Tab-separated table of C-alpha atoms in Angstrom:
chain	number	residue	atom	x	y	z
A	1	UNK	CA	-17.212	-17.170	25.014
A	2	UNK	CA	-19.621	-20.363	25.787
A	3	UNK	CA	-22.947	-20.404	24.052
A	4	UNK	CA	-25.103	-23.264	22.491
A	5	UNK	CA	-23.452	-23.908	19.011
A	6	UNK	CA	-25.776	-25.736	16.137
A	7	UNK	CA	-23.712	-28.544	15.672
A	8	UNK	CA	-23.574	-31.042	12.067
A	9	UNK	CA	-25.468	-33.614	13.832
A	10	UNK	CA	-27.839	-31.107	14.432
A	11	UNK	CA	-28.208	-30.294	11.064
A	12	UNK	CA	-28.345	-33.803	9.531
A	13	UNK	CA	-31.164	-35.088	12.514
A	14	UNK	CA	-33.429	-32.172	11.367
A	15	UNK	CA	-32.746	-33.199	7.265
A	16	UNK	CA	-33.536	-36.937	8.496
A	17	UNK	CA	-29.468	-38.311	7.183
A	18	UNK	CA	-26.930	-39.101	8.832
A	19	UNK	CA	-23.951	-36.917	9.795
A	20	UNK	CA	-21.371	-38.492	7.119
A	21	UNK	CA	-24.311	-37.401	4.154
A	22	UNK	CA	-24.994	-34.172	5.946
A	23	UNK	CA	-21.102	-32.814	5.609
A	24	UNK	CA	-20.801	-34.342	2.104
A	25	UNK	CA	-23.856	-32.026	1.649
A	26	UNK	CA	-22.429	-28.926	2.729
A	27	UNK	CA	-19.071	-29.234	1.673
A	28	UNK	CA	-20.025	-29.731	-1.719
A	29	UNK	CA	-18.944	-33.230	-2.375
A	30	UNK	CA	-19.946	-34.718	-5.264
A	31	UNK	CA	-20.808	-38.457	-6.159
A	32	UNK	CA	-22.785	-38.370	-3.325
A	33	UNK	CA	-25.601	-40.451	-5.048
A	34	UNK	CA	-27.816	-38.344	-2.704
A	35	UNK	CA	-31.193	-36.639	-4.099
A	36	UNK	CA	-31.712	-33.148	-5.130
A	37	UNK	CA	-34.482	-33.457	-2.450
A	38	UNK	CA	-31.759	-34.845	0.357
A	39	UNK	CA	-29.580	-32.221	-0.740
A	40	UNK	CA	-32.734	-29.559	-0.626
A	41	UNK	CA	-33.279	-30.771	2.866
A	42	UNK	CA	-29.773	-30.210	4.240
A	43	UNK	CA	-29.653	-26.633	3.575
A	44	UNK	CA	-32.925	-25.978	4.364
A	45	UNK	CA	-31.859	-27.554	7.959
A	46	UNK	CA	-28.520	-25.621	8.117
A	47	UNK	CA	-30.155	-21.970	7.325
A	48	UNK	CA	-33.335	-23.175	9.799
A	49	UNK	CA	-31.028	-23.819	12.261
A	50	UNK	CA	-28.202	-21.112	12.209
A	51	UNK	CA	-25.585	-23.403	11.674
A	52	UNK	CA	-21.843	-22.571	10.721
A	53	UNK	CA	-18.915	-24.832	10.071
A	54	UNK	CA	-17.046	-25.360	12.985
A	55	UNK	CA	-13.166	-23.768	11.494
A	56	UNK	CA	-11.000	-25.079	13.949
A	57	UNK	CA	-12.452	-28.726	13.202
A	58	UNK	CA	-12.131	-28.216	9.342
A	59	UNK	CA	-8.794	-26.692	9.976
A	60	UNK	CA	-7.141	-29.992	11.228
A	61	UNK	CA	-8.498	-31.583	8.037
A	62	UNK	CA	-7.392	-28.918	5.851
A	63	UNK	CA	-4.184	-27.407	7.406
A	64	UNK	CA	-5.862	-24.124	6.303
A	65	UNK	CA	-7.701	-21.499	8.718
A	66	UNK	CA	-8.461	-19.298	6.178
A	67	UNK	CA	-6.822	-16.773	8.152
A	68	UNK	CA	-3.789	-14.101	7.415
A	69	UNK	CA	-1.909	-12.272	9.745
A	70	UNK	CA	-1.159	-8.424	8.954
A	71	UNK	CA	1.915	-7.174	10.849
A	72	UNK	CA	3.390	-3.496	10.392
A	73	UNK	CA	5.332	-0.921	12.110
A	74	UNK	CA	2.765	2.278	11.978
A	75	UNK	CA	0.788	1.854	9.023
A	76	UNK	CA	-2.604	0.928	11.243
A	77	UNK	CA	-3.166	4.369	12.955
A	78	UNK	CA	-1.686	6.417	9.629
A	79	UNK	CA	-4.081	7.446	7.688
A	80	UNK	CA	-2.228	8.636	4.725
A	81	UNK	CA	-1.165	4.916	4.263
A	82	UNK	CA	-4.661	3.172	5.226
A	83	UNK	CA	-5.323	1.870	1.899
A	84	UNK	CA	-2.701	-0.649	2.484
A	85	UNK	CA	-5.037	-2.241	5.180
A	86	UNK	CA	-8.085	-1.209	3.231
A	87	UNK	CA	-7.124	-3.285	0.013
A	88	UNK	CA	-5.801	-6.052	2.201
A	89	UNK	CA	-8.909	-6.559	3.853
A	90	UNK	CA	-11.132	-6.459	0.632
A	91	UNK	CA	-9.159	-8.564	-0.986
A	92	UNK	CA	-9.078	-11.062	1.843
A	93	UNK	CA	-12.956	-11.097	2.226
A	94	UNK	CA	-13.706	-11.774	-1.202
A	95	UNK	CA	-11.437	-14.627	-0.745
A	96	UNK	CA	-13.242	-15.956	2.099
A	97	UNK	CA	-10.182	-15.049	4.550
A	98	UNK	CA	-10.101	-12.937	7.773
A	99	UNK	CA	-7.470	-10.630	8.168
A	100	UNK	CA	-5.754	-10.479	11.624
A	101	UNK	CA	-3.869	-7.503	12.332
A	102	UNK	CA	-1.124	-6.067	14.767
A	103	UNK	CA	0.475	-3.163	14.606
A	104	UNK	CA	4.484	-3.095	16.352
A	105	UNK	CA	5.293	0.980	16.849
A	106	UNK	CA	8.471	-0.376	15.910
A	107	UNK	CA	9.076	-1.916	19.219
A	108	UNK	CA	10.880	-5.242	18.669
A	109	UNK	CA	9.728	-7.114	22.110
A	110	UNK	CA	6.098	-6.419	20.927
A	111	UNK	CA	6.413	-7.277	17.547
A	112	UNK	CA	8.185	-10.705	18.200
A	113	UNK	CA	4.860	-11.601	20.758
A	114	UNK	CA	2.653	-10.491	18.306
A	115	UNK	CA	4.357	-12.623	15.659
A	116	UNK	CA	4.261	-15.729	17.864
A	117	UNK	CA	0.552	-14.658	18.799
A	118	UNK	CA	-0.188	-15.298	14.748
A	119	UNK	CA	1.829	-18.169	14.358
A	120	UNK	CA	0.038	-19.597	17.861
A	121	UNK	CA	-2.993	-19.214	15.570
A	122	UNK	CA	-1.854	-20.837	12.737
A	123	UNK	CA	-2.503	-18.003	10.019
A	124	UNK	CA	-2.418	-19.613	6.384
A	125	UNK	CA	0.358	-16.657	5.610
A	126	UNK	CA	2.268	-13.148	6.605
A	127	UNK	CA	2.126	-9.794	5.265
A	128	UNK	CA	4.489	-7.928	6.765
A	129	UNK	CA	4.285	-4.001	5.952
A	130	UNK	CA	6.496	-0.936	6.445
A	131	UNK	CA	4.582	2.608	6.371
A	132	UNK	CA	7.789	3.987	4.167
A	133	UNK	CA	8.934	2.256	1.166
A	134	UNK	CA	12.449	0.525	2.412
A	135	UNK	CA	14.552	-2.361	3.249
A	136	UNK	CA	13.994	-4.495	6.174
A	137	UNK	CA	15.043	-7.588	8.131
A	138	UNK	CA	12.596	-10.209	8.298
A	139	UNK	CA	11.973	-11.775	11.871
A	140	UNK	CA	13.243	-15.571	11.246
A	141	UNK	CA	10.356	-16.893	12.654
A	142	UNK	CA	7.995	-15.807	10.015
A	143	UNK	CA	10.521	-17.405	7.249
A	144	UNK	CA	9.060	-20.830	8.132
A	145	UNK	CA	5.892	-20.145	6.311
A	146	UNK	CA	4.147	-17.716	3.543
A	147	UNK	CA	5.285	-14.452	3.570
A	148	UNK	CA	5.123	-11.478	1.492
A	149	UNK	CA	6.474	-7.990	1.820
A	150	UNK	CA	4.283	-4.711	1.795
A	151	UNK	CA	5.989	-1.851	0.862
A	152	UNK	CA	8.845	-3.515	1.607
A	153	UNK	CA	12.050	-5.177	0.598
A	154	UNK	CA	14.983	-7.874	2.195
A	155	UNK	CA	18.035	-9.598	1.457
A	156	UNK	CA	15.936	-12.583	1.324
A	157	UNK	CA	14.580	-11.927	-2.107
A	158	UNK	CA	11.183	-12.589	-0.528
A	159	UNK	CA	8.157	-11.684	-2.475
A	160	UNK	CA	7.422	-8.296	-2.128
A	161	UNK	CA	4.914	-5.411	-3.490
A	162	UNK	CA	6.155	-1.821	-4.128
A	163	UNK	CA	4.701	1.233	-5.765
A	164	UNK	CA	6.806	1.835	-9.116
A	165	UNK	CA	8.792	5.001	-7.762
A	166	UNK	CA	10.893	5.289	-10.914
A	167	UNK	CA	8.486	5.268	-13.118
A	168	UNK	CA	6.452	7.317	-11.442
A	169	UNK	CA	9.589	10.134	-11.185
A	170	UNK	CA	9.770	9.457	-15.321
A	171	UNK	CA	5.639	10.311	-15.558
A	172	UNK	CA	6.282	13.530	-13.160
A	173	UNK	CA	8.578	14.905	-15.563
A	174	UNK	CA	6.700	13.839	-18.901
A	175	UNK	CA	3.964	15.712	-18.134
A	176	UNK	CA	5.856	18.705	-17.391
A	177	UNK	CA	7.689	18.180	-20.617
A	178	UNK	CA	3.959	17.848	-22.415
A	179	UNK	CA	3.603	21.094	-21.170
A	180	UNK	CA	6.277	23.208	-22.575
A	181	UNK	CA	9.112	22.632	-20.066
A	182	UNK	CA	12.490	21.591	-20.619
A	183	UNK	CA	15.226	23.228	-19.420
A	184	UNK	CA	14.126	24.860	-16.473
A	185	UNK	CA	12.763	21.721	-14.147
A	186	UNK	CA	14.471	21.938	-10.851
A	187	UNK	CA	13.944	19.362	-7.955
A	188	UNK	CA	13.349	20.018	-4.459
A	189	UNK	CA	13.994	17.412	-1.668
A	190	UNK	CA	17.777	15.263	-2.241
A	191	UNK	CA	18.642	14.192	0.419
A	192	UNK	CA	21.187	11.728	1.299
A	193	UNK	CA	19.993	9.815	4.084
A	194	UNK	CA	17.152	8.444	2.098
A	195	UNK	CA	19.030	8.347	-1.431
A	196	UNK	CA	22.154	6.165	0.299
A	197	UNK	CA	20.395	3.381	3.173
A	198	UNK	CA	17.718	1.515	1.662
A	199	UNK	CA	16.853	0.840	5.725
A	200	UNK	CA	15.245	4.504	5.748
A	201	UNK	CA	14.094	4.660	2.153
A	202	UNK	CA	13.808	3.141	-1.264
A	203	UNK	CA	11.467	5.855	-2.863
A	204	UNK	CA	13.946	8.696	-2.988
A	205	UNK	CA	16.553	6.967	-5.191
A	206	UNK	CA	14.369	5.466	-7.638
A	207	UNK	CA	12.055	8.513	-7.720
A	208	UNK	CA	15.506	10.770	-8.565
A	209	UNK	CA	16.259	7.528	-11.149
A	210	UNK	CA	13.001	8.377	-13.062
A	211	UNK	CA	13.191	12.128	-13.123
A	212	UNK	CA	16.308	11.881	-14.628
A	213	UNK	CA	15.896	9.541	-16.771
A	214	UNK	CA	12.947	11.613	-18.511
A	215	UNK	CA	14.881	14.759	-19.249
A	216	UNK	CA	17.728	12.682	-20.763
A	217	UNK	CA	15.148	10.741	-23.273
A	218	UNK	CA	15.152	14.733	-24.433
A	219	UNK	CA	18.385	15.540	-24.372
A	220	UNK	CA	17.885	17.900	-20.990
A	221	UNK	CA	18.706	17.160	-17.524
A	222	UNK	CA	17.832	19.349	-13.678
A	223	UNK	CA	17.983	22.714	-13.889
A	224	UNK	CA	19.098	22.761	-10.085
A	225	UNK	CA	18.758	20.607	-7.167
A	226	UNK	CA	18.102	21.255	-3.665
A	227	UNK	CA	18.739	18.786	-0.620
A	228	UNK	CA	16.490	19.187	2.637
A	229	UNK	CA	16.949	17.753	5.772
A	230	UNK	CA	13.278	15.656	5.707
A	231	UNK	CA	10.539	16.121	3.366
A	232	UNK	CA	8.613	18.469	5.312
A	233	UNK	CA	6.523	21.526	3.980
A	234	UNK	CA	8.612	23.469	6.317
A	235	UNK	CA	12.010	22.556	4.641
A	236	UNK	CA	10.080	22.292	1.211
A	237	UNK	CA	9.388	26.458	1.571
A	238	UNK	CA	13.072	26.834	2.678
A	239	UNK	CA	14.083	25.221	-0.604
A	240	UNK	CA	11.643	27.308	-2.904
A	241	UNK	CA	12.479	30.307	-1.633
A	242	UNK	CA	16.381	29.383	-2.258
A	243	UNK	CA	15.090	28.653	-5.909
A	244	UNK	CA	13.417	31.849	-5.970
A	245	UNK	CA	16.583	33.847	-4.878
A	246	UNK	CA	18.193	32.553	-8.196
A	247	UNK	CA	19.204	34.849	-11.497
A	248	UNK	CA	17.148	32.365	-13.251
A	249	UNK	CA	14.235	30.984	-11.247
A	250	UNK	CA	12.641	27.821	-12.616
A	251	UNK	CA	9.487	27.506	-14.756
A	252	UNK	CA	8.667	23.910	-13.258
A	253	UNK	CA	9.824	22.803	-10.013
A	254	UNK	CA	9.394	18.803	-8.774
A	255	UNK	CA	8.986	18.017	-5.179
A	256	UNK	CA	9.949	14.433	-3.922
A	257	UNK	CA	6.725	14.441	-2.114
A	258	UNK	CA	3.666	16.850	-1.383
A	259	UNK	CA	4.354	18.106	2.020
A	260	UNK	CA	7.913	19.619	0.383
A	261	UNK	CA	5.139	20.926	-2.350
A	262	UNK	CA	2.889	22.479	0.414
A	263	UNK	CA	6.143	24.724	1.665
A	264	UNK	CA	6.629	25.472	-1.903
A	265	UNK	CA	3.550	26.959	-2.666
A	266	UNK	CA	3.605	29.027	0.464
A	267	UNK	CA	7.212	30.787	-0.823
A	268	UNK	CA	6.054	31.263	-4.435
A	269	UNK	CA	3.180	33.029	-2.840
A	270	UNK	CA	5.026	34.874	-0.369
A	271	UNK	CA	7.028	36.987	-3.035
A	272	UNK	CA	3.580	37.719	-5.523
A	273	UNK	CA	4.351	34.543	-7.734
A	274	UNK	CA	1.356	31.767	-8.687
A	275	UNK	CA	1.023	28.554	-9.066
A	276	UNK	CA	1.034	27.934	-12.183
A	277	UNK	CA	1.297	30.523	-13.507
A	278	UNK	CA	4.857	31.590	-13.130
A	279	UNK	CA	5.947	27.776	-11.707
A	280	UNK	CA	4.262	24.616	-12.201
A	281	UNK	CA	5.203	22.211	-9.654
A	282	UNK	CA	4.469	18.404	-9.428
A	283	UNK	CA	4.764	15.644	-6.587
A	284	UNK	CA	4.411	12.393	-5.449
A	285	UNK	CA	2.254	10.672	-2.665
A	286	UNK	CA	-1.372	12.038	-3.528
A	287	UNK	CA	-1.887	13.263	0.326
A	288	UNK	CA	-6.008	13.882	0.750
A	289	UNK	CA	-4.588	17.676	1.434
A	290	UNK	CA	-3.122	17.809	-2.482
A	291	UNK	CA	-6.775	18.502	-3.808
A	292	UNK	CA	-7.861	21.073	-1.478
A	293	UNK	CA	-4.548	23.292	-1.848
A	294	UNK	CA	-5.474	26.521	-4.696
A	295	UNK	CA	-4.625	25.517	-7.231
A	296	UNK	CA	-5.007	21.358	-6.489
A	297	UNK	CA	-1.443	19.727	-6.681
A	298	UNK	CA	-0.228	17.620	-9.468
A	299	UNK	CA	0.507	14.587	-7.668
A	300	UNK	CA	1.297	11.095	-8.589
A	301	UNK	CA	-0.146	8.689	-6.342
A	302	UNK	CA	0.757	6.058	-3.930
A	303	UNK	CA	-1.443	2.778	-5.022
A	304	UNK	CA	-1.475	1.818	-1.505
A	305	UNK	CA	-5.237	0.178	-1.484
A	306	UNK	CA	-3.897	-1.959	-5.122
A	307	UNK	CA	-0.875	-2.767	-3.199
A	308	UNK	CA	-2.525	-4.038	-0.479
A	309	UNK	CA	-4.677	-6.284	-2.913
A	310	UNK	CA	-1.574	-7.566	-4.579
A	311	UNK	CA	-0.202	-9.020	-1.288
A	312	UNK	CA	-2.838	-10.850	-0.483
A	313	UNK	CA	-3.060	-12.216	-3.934
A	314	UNK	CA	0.701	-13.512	-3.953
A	315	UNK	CA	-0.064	-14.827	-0.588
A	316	UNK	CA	-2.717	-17.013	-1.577
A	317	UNK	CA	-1.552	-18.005	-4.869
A	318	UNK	CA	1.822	-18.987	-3.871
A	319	UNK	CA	2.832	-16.874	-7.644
A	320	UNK	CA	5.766	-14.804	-8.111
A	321	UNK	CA	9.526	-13.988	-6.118
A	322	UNK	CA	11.064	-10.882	-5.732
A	323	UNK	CA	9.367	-7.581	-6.459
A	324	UNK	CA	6.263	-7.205	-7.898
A	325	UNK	CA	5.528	-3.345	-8.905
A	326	UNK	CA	2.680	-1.304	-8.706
A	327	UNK	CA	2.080	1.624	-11.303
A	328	UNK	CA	1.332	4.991	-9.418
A	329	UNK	CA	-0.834	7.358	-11.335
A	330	UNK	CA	-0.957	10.571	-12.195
A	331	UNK	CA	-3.428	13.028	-10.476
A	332	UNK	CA	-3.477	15.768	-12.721
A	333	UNK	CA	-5.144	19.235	-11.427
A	334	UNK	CA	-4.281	22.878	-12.034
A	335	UNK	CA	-0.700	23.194	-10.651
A	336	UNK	CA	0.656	22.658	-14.312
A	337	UNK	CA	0.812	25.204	-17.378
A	338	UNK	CA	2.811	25.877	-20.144
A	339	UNK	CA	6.211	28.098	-19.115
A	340	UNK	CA	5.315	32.216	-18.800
């Protein structure tokens, strides 16, 4: 797009100096030996005029654009993960950095050209993000430079950020504990696609790790398990009402995410039980539906926005290998009570 740009020698024949003083000005050199009042003059030229650095000039000086390229499969157009995008772009801004970002649909072809598009631009770095938490391969052109995984992990042992899915299964079960339960905690949603290839998930394994992990710190361990075939609210009311059908139904029932815990609350209702009343039930994810179900689900969150800030710190700092782990909090509403 052609238009009339204000140019440095614009700037430094309005402030009476000479170009070479001018961009010592406004880059903040010092030992310039230059006067407040030359200095004074300079900006009061450059905000007169309208003028901005030219980037692609300082860029071949600097080897930096001050740009970074964000490249995912779906996460763009999903809104239950836009905080990845959301913290990446805050984070980037107050860094003085644009954030350039394509999205792939998981179609190879597209996401090599867009990779090569970036790289065409020289981006100061790569964040490359996966909408589930999981393995992936790493296109080899992007191992030249920067890099850093979002929700995301490789055989590389590039840096990475994840939400801390173990720990987060340990604080689901806590706070059931704090409430009275113990011996009664079932889980709904094994499955063994996402508990044996890392490619499709990394969450269900470590989530499973954590849960059971907190009821042996007490000597207990699940009161029954129950696999689905995805962890949707359809197969998460299939499961409950298997539950349900038991000679001893569970006080507290965990579901490996809240759409399984949407199903669930729909079979407990179905047969004149309440939430919490005769089963407390926790989850994991924090979907924006959690808080409007009656009662609000229990939920502990997904820290996608934080994540998304952590990647573009490790980018820019050049800090850190491997994974880097982000706690996921605890929404607490009214889904949890002491046992009946």
């Amino acid at each position: 797009m052609a238009h009339n740009r204000v140019t440095l020698a614009d700037v430094a024949r309005r402030a009476g100096l000479s170009k070479t003083a001018a961009s010592m000005v406004l880059n903040g050199r010092e030992g310039t030996r230059l006067s407040a009042e030359a200095h004074q003059r300079v900006f009061k030229a450059a905000e007169e005029l309208g003028y901005r650095p030219n980037i692609a000039a300082r860029s071949l000086r600097t080897r930096k654009t001050a740009t970074i390229a964000f490249v995912s499969d779906i996460v763009a157009t999903t809104r239950f993960a836009s905080g990845l995008i959301r913290g990446a772009l805050d984070a980037a801004r107050e860094r003085d950095h644009v954030l350039l970002i394509a999205e792939t649909q998981g179609d190879p072809a597209f996401e090599q050209h867009a990779i090569d598009a970036m790289l065409d631009r020289q981006v100061d770095g790569v964040i490359y993000a996966a909408m589930a938490t999981r393995r992936l391969t790493v296109p080899p052109a992007l191992l030249a430079g920067p890099v850093v995984l979002l929700n995301a992990t490789s055989p590389n042992g590039l840096p990475c950020v994840l939400p801390d899915d173990e720990r987060a299964g340990w604080t689901a079960v806590t706070v059931l504990l704090e409430s009275g339960h113990r011996d009664r905690i079932a889980v709904i949603g094994r499955n063994r696609l996402k508990e044996n290839d890392p490619e499709v998930s990394m969450a269900a394994t470590a989530r499973l790790a954590g849960i059971r992990g907190a009821l042996a710190d007490v000597g207990a361990a699940v009161h029954r398990e129950v696999s689905c075939p995805d962890w949707l609210p359809e197969h998460g009311y299939a499961a409950m009402r298997t539950l349900l059908r038991k000679p001893e139904r569970p006080t507290a029932v965990v579901c490996m995410n809240d759409r399984l815990a949407f199903g669930a609350y729909q079979a407990i209702a179905e047969v004149g039980l309440s939430v919490p009343r005769d089963v407390s039930v926790v989850s994991f994810d924090d979907d924006p539906i959690a808080a409007w179900l009656h009662p609000g689900l229990s939920t502990v969150a997904l820290p996608h926005e934080l994540m998304g800030r952590r990647a573009v710190d490790l980018l820019l700092d050049g800090t850190g290998a491997g994974p880097t782990l982000v706690p996921m909090s605890l929404r607490r509403r009214r889904s949890i009570a002491p046992p009946a």
